[in-house]
mmCIF file of C-alpha atoms in Angstrom:
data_model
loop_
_atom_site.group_PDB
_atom_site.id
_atom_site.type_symbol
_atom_site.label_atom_id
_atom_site.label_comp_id
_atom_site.label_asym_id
_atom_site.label_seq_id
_atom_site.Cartn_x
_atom_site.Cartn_y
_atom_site.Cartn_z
ATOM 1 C CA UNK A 876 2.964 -0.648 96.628
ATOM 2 C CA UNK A 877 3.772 2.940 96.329
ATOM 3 C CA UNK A 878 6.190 4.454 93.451
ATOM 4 C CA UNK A 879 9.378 5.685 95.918
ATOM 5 C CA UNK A 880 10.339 9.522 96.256
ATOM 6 C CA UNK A 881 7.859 10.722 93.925
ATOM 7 C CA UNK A 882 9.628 14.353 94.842
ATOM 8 C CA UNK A 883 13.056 13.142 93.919
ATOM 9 C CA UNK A 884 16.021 11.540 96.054
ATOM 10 C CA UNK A 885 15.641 13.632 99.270
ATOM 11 C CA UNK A 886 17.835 16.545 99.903
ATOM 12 C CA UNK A 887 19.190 16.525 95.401
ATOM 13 C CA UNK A 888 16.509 17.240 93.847
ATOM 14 C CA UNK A 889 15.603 21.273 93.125
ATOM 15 C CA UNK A 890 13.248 22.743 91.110
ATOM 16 C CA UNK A 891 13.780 26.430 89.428
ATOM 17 C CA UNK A 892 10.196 27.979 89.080
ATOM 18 C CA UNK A 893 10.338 30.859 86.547
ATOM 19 C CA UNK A 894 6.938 33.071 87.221
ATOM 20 C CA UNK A 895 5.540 35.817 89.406
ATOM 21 C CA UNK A 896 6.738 34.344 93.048
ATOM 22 C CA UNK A 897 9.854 33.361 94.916
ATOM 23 C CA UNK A 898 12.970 35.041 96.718
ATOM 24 C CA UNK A 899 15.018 36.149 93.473
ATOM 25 C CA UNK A 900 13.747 38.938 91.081
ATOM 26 C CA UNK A 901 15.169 38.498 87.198
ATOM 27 C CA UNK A 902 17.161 41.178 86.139
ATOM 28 C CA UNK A 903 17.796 39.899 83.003
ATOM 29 C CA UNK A 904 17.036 36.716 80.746
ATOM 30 C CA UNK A 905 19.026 36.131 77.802
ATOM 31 C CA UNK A 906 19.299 33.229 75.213
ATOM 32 C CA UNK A 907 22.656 32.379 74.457
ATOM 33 C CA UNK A 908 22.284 29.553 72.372
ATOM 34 C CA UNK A 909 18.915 28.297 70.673
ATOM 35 C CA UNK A 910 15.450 29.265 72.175
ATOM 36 C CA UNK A 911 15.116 31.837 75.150
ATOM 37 C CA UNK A 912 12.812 30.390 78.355
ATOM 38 C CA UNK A 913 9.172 32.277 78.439
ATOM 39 C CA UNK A 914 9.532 36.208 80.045
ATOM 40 C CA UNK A 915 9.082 35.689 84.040
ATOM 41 C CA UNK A 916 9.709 38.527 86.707
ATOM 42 C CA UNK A 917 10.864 36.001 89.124
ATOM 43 C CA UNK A 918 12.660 33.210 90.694
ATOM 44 C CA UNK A 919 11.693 30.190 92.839
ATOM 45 C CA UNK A 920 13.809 27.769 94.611
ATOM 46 C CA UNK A 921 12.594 24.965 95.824
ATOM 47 C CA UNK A 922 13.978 21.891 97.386
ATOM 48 C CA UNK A 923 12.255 18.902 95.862
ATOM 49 C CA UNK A 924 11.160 17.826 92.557
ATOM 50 C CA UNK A 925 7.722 19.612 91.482
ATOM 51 C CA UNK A 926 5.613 17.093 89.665
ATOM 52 C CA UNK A 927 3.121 19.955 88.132
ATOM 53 C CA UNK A 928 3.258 23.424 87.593
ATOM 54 C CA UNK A 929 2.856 25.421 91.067
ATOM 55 C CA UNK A 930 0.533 28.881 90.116
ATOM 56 C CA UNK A 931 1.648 31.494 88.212
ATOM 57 C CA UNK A 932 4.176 29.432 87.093
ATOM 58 C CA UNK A 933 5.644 30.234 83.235
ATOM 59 C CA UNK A 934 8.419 27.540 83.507
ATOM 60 C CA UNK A 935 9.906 24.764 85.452
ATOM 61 C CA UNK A 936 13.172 23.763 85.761
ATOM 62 C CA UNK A 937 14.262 20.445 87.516
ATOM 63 C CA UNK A 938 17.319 18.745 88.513
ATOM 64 C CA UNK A 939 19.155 16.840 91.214
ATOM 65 C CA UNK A 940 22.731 17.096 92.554
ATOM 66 C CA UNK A 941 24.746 13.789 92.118
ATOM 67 C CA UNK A 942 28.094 12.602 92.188
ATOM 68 C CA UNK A 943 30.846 14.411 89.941
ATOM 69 C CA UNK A 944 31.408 13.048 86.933
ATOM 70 C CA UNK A 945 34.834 14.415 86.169
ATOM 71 C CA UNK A 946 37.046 15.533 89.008
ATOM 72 C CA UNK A 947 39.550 13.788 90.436
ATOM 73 C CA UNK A 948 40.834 13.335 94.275
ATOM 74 C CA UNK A 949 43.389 16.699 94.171
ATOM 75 C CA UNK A 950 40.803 18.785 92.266
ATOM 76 C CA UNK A 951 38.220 17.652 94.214
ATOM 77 C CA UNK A 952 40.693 18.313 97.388
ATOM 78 C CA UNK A 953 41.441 22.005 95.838
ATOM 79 C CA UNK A 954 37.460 22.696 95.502
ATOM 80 C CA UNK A 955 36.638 21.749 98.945
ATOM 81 C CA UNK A 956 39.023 23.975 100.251
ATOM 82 C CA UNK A 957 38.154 26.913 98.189
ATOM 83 C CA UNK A 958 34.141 26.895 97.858
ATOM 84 C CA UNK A 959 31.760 28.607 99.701
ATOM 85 C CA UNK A 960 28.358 27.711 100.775
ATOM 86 C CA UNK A 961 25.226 28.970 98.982
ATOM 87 C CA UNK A 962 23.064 31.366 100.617
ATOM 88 C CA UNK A 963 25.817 33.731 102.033
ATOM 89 C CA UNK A 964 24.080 37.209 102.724
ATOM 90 C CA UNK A 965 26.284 39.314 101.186
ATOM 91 C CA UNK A 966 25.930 37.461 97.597
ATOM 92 C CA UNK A 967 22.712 39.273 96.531
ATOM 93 C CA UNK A 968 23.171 38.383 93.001
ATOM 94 C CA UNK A 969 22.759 34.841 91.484
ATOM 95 C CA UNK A 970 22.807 32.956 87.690
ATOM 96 C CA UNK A 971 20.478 30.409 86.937
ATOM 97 C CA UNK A 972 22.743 28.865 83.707
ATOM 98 C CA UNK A 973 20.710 25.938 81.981
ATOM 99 C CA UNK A 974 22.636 24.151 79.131
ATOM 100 C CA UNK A 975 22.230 21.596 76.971
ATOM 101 C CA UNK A 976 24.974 19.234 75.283
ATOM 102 C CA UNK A 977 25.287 17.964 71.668
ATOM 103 C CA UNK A 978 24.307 14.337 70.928
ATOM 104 C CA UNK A 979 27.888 14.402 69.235
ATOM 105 C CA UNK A 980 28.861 15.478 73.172
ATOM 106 C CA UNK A 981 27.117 12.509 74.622
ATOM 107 C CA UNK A 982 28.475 9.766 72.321
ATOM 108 C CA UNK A 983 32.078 10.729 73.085
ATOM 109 C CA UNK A 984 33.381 8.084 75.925
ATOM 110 C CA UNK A 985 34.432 8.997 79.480
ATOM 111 C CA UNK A 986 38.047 9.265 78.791
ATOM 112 C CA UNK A 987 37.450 11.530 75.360
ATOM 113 C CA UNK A 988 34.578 13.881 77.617
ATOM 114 C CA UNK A 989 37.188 14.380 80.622
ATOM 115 C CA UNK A 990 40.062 14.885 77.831
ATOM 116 C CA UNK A 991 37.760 18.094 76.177
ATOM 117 C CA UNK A 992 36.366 19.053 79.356
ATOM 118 C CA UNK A 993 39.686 19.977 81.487
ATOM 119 C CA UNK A 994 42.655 18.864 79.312
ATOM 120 C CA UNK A 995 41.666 20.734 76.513
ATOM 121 C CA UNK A 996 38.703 23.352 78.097
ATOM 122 C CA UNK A 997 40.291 23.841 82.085
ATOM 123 C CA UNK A 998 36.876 23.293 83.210
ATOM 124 C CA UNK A 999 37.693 22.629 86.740
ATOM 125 C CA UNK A 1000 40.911 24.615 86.654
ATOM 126 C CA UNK A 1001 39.177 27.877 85.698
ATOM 127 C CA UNK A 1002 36.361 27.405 87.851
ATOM 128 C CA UNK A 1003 38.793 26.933 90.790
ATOM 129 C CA UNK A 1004 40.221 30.793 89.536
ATOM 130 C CA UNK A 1005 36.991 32.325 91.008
ATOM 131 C CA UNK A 1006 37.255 30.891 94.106
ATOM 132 C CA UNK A 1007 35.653 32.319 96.677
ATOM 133 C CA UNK A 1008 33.937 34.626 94.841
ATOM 134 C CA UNK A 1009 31.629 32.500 93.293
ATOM 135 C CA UNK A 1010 29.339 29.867 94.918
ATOM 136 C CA UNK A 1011 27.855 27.628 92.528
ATOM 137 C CA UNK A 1012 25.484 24.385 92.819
ATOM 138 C CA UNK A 1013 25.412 22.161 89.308
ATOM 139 C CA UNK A 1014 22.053 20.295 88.915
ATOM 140 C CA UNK A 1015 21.632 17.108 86.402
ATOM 141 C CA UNK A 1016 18.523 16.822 84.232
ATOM 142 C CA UNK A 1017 19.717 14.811 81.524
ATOM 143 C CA UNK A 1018 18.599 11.772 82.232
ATOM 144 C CA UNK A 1019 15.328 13.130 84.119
ATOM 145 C CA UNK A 1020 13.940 13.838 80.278
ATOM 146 C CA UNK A 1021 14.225 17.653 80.782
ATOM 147 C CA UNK A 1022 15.094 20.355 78.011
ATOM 148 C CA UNK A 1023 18.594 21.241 79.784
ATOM 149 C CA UNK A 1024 21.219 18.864 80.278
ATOM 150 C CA UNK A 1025 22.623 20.830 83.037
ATOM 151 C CA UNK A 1026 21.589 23.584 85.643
ATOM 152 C CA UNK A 1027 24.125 25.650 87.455
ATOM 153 C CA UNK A 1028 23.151 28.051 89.910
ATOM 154 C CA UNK A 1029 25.712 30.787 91.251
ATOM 155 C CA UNK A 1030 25.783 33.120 93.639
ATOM 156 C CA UNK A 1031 28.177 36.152 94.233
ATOM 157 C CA UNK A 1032 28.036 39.264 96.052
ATOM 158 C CA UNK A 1033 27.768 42.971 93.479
ATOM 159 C CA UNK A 1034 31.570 43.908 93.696
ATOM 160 C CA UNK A 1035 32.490 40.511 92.186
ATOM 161 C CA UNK A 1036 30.231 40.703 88.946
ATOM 162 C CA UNK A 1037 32.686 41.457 86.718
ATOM 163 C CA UNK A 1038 34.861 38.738 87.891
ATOM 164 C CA UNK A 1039 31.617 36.561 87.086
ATOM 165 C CA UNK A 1040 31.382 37.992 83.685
ATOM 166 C CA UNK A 1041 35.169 36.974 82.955
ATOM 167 C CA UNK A 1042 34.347 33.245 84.052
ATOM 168 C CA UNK A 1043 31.294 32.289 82.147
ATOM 169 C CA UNK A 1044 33.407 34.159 79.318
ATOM 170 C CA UNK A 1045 36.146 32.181 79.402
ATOM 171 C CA UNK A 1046 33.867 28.635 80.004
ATOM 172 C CA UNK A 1047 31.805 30.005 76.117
ATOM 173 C CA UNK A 1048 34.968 30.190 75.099
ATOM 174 C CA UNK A 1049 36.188 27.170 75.480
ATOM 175 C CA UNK A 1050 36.792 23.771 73.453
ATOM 176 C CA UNK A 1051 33.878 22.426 75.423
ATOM 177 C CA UNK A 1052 31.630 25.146 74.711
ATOM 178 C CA UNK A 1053 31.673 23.861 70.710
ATOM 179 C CA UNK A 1054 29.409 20.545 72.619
ATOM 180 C CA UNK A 1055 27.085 23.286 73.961
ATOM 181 C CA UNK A 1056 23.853 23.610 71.792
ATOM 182 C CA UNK A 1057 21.761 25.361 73.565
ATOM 183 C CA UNK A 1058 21.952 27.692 77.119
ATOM 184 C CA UNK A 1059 20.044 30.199 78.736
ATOM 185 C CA UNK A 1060 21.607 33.032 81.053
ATOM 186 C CA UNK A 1061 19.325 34.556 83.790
ATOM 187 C CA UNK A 1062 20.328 36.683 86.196
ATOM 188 C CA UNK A 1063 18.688 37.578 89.071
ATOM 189 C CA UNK A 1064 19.171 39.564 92.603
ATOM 190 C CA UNK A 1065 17.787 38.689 95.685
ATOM 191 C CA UNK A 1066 14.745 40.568 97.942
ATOM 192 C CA UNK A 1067 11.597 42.086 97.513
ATOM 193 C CA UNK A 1068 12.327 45.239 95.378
ATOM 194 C CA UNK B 212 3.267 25.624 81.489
ATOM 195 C CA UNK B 213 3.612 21.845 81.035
ATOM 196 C CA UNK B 214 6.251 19.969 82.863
ATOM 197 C CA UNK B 215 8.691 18.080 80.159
ATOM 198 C CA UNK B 216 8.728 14.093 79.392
ATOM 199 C CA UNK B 217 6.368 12.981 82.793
ATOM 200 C CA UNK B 218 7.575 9.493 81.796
ATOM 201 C CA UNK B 219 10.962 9.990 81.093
ATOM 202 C CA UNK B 220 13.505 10.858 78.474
ATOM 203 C CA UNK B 221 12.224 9.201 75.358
ATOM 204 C CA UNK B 222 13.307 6.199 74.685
ATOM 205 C CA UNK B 223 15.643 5.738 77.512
ATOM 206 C CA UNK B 224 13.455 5.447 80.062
ATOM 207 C CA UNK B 225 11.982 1.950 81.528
ATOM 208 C CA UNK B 226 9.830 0.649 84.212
ATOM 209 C CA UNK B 227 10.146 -3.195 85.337
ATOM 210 C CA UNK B 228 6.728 -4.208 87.186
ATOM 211 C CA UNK B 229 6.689 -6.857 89.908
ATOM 212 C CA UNK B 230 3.442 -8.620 89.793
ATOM 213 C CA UNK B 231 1.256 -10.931 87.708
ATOM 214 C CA UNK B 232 1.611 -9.971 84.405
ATOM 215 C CA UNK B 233 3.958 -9.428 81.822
ATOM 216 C CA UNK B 234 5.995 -11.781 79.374
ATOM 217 C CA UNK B 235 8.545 -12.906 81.629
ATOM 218 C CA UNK B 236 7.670 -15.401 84.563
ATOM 219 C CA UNK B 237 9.855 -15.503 88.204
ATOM 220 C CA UNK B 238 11.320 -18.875 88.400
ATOM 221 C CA UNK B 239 13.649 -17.469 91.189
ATOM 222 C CA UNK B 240 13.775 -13.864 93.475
ATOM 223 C CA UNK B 241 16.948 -14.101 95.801
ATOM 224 C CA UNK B 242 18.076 -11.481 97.889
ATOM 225 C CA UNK B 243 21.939 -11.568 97.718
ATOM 226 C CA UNK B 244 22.801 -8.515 100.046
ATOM 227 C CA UNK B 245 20.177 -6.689 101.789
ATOM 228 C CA UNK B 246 15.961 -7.196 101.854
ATOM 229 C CA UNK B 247 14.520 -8.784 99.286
ATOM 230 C CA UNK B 248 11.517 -7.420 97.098
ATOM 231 C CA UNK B 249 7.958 -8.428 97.896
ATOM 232 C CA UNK B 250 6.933 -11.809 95.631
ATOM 233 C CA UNK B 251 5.650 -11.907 92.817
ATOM 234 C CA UNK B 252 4.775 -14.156 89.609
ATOM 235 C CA UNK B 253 5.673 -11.796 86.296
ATOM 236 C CA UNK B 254 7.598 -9.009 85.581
ATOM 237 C CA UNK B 255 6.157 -6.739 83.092
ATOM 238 C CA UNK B 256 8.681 -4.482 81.128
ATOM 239 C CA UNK B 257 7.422 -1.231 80.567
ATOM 240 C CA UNK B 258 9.105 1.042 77.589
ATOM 241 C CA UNK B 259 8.084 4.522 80.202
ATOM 242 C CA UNK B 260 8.743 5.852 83.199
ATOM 243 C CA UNK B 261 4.894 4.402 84.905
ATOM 244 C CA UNK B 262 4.162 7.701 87.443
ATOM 245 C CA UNK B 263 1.331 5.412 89.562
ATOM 246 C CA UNK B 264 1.917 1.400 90.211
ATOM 247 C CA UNK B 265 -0.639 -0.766 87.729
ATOM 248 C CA UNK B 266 -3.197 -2.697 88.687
ATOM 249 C CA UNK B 267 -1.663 -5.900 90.451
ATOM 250 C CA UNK B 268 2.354 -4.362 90.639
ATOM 251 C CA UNK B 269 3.561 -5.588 93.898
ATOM 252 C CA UNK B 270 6.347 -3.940 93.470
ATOM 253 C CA UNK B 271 8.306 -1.002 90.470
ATOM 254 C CA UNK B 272 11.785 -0.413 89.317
ATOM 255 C CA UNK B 273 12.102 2.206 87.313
ATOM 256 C CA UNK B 274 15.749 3.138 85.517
ATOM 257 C CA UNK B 275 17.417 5.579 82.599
ATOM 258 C CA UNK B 276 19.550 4.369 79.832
ATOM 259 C CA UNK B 277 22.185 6.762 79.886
ATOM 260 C CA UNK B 278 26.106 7.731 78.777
ATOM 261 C CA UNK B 279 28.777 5.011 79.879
ATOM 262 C CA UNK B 280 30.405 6.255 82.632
ATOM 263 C CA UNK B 281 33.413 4.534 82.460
ATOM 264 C CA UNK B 282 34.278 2.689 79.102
ATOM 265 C CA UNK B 283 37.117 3.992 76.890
ATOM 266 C CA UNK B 284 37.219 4.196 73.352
ATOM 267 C CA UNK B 285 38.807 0.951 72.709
ATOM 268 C CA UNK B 286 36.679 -0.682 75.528
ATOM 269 C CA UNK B 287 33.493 0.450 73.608
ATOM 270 C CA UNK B 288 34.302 -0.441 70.498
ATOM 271 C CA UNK B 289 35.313 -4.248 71.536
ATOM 272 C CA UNK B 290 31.678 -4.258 73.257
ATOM 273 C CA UNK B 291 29.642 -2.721 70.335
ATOM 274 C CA UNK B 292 31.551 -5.313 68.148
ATOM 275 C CA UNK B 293 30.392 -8.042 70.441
ATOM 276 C CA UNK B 294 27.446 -7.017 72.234
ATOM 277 C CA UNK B 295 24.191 -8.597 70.547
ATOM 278 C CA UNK B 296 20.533 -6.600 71.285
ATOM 279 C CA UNK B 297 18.118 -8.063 73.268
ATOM 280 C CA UNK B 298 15.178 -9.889 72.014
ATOM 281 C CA UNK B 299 16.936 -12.344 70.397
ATOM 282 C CA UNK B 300 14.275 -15.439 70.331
ATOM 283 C CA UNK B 301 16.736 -18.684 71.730
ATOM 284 C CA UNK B 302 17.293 -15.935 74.361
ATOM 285 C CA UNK B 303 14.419 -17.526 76.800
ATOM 286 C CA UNK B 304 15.926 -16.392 80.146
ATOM 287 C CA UNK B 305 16.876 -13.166 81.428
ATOM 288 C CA UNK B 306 17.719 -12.076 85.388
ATOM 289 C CA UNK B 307 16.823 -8.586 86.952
ATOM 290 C CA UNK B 308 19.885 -7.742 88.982
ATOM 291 C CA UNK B 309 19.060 -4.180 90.742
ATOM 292 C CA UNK B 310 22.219 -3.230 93.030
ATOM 293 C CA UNK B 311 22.570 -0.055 95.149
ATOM 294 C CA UNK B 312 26.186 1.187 96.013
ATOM 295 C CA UNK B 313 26.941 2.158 99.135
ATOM 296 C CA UNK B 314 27.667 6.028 100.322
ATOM 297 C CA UNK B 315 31.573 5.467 100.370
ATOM 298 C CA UNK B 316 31.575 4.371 96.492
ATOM 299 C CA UNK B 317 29.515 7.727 95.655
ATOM 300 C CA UNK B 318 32.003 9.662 97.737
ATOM 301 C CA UNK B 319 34.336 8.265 95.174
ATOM 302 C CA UNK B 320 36.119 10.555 92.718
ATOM 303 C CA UNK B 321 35.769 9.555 89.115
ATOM 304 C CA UNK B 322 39.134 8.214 89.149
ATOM 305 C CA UNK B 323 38.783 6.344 91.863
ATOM 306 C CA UNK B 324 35.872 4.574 90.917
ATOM 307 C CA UNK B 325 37.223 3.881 87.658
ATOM 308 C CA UNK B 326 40.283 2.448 89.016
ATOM 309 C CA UNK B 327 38.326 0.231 91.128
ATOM 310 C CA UNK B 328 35.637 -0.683 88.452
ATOM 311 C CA UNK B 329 38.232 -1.612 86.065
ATOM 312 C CA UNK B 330 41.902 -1.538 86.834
ATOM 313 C CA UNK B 331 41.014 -3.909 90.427
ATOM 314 C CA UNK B 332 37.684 -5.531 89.138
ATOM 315 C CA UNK B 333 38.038 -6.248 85.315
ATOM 316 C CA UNK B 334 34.295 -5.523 85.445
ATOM 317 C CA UNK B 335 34.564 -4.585 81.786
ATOM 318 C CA UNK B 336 36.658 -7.408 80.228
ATOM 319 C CA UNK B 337 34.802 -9.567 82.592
ATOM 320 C CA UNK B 338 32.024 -8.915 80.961
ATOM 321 C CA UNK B 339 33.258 -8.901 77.230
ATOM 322 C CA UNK B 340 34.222 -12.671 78.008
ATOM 323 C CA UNK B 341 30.473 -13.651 78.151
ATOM 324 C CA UNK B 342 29.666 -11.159 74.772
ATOM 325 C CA UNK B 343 27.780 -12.205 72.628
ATOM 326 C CA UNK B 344 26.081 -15.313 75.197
ATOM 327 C CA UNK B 345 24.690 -12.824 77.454
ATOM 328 C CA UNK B 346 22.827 -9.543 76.051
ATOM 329 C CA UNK B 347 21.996 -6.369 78.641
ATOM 330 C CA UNK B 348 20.909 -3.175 79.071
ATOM 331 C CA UNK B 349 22.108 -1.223 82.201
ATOM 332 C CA UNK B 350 19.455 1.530 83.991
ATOM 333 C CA UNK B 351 20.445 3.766 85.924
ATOM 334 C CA UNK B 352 18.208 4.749 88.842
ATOM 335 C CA UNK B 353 20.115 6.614 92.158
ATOM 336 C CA UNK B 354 19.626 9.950 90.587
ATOM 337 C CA UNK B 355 15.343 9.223 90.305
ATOM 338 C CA UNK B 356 15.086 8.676 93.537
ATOM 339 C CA UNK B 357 14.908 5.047 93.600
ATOM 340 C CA UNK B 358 15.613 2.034 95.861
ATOM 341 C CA UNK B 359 18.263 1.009 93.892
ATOM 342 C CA UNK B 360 21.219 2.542 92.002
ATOM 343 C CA UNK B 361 21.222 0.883 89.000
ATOM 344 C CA UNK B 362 19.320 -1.927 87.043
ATOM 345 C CA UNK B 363 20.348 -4.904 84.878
ATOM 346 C CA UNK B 364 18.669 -6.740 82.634
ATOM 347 C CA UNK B 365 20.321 -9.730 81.253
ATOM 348 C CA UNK B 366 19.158 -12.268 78.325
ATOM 349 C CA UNK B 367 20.768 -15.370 77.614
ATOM 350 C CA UNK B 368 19.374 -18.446 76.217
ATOM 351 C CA UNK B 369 18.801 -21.924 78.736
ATOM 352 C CA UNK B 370 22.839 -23.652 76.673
ATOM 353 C CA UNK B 371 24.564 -20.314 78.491
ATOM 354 C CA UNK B 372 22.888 -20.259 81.770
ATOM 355 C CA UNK B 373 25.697 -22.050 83.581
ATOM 356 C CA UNK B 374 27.982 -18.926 81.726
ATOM 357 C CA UNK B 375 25.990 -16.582 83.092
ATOM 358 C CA UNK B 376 26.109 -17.821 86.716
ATOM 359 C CA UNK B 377 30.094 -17.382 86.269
ATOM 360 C CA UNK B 378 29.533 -14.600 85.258
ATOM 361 C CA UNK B 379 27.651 -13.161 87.992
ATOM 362 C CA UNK B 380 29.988 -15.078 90.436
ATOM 363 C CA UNK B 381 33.129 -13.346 88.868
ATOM 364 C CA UNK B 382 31.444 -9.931 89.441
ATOM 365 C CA UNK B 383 30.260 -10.756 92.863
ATOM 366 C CA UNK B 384 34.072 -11.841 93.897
ATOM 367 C CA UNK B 385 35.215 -8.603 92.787
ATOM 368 C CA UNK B 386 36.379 -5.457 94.768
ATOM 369 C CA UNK B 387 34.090 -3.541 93.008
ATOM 370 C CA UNK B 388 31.531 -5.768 95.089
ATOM 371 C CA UNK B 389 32.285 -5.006 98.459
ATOM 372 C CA UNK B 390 30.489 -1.153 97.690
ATOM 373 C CA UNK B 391 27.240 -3.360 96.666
ATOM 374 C CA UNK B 392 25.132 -2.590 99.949
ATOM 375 C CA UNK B 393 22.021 -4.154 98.198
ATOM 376 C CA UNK B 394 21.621 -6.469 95.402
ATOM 377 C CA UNK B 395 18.387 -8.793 94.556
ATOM 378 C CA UNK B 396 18.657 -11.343 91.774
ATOM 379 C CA UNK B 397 15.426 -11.948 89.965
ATOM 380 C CA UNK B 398 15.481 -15.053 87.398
ATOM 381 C CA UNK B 399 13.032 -15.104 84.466
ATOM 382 C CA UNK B 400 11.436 -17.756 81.753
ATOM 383 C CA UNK B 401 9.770 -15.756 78.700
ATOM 384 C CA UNK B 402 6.200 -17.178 78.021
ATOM 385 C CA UNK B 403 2.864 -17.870 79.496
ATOM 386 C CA UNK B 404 3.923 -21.417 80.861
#
C-alpha cells in the first residue's frame, strides 16, 4: 500500500518557493498584516506540492486550486468570459498575496461568509472591474495546515499597475478585509535581471 | 526553512488505517458504487495526517475537518443542539462511508450544489432526523489528493442500527446521489472480540 499523490491532486497543487532561484525576481515584500515572510531575492513556481524544502530555499508556500466556494452560475458565466490565462508575455509583473482569515471568519456559516464576502464586500463584482487586466490564480491552504489561508497569484503587464494598486485597495478596504488577520504582499517581475 | 504542520492542520486532521489493528473490527466492507478497498480486519483511527503507511495498513484514508460548506445559520444551530460527540460508550458500531463526487458535481457553482444538496436532497434535515442516534464527523479529502472526496465516520449504538441503515438508504435515494461516482461502506464493532 502506498499513501496516494504524495505531491498533491495532480495538475492543483503549487508550491511558491521564496529563495535565491526561480523565474520571478522580488521587487518588493511587504507585511500588511501580522508577521512579514523571511527576505528572499526570488520566486519559484512550481507545479506540485513540495514535501521538503528544495535548496536555498527561505520559505515555502503551498496550495491547491479547488472548486469556488462562492460564485454563482452568472458570475461564474461573467468571469469566464472576461479572464485571461496566466503566463501571457506581456504581463511581466506578478503578486504573490498570501492571507489568512479570522477564526471569527471561519465560524460564520456559508450563507453569512457569501453575505460579507459579495453582498456586503463586492468581492467578485470588483474583481470582475479589472478584467482583463489582471490574471489571477487563488490557491487553498487552509485545510492543508499551512500559515495562509489563501494564496492568490496575479499577473499583469507594467502599464496596468496602477489599476492593480486600485484593486487590492479597494479588496483592504472592504467589509471582508475586517476577517483578514494576517497578509503578505510580494511583488515580483519576471526574467533574469 | 521547515515546511508547516507535515501531518496536518492540528487537530483537524485524521488518518483511518485499513489493516489489523486498531479499536474498531470490520464486520462488513461493501463496495456500493465503484472498486472496493483491499480487505482488511481493523481500522485504526489515527488523530494525524500518517505521511508513510504503518506496519500492516493495507490500505489509508486520510481527511480534514473543515468549515461547513453548506449549512445556514438556523440549520447549524438545530444540528449543534442535537448533534451528540463521538465516543459515547453504548455507541459500539460505527461505518466508514468514503464517497468521491463525480467531475460534473465539482463543475457545480456553489448555488447549484447547494440547491441540489439541500433544496432537492434534504441531505441536511435528513440527517437531523437521525440526531442524536447517530454521531459523525465529516473529512474532507479531494483537495489532499486522495481517492476519495470526502470521509464519514458514523457511531451509533447496536438499538439504532436499523435507523442508521434508513438513513443511509434515504441519502443513497437522493439526487444528490446520482454525483456519487464511488462510495465504499465499511461496518465496524469497537473491541478486541
Amino acid at each position: 500500500v502506498t499513501l496516494q499523490s504524495p505531491s498533491g491532486p495532480a495538475g492543483r497543487a503549487f508550491s511558491f518557493v521564496g529563495g535565491t532561484d526561480g523565474t520571478w525576481r522580488i521587487t518588493r515584500s511587504s507585511a500588511v498584516i501580522g508577521a512579514a515572510l523571511p527576505e528572499a531575492s526570488r520566486v519559484d513556481v512550481i507545479e506540485s506540492m513540495v514535501a521538503s524544502p528544495p535548496p536555498g530555499a527561505l520559505w515555502v508556500l503551498r496550495g491547491v486550486t479547488s472548486n469556488e466556494r462562492y460564485v454563482t452560475r452568472p458570475e461564474r458565466q461573467l468571469l469566464v468570459a472576461r479572464q485571461p490565462p496566466l503566463g501571457r508575455p506581456e504581463a511581466a509583473c506578478a503578486a504573490l498575496i498570501p492571507i489568512r482569515k479570522s477564526a471569527s471568519w471561519w465560524d460564520l456559516t456559508q450563507d453569512e461568509r457569501r453575505e460579507i464576502l459579495e453582498t456586503r464586500s463586492e468581492h467578485i463584482k470588483i474583481g470582475l472591474r479589472y478584467l482583463p487586466a489582471v490574471a489571477r490564480r487563488l490557491h487553498h491552504s487552509r485545510d492543508l495546515g499551512e500559515p495562509f489561508d489563501f494564496i492568490t497569484w496575479f499577473e499583469y503587464s507594467p502599464e496596468h499597475a496602477m489599476r492593480f494598486e486600485e484593486l487590492v485597495g479597494h479588496l483592504r478596504a472592504s467589509e471582508e478585509w475586517k476577517y483578514v488577520d494576517r497578509e503578505v504582499d510580494v511583488r515580483l517581475v519576471r526574467g533574469a535581471l
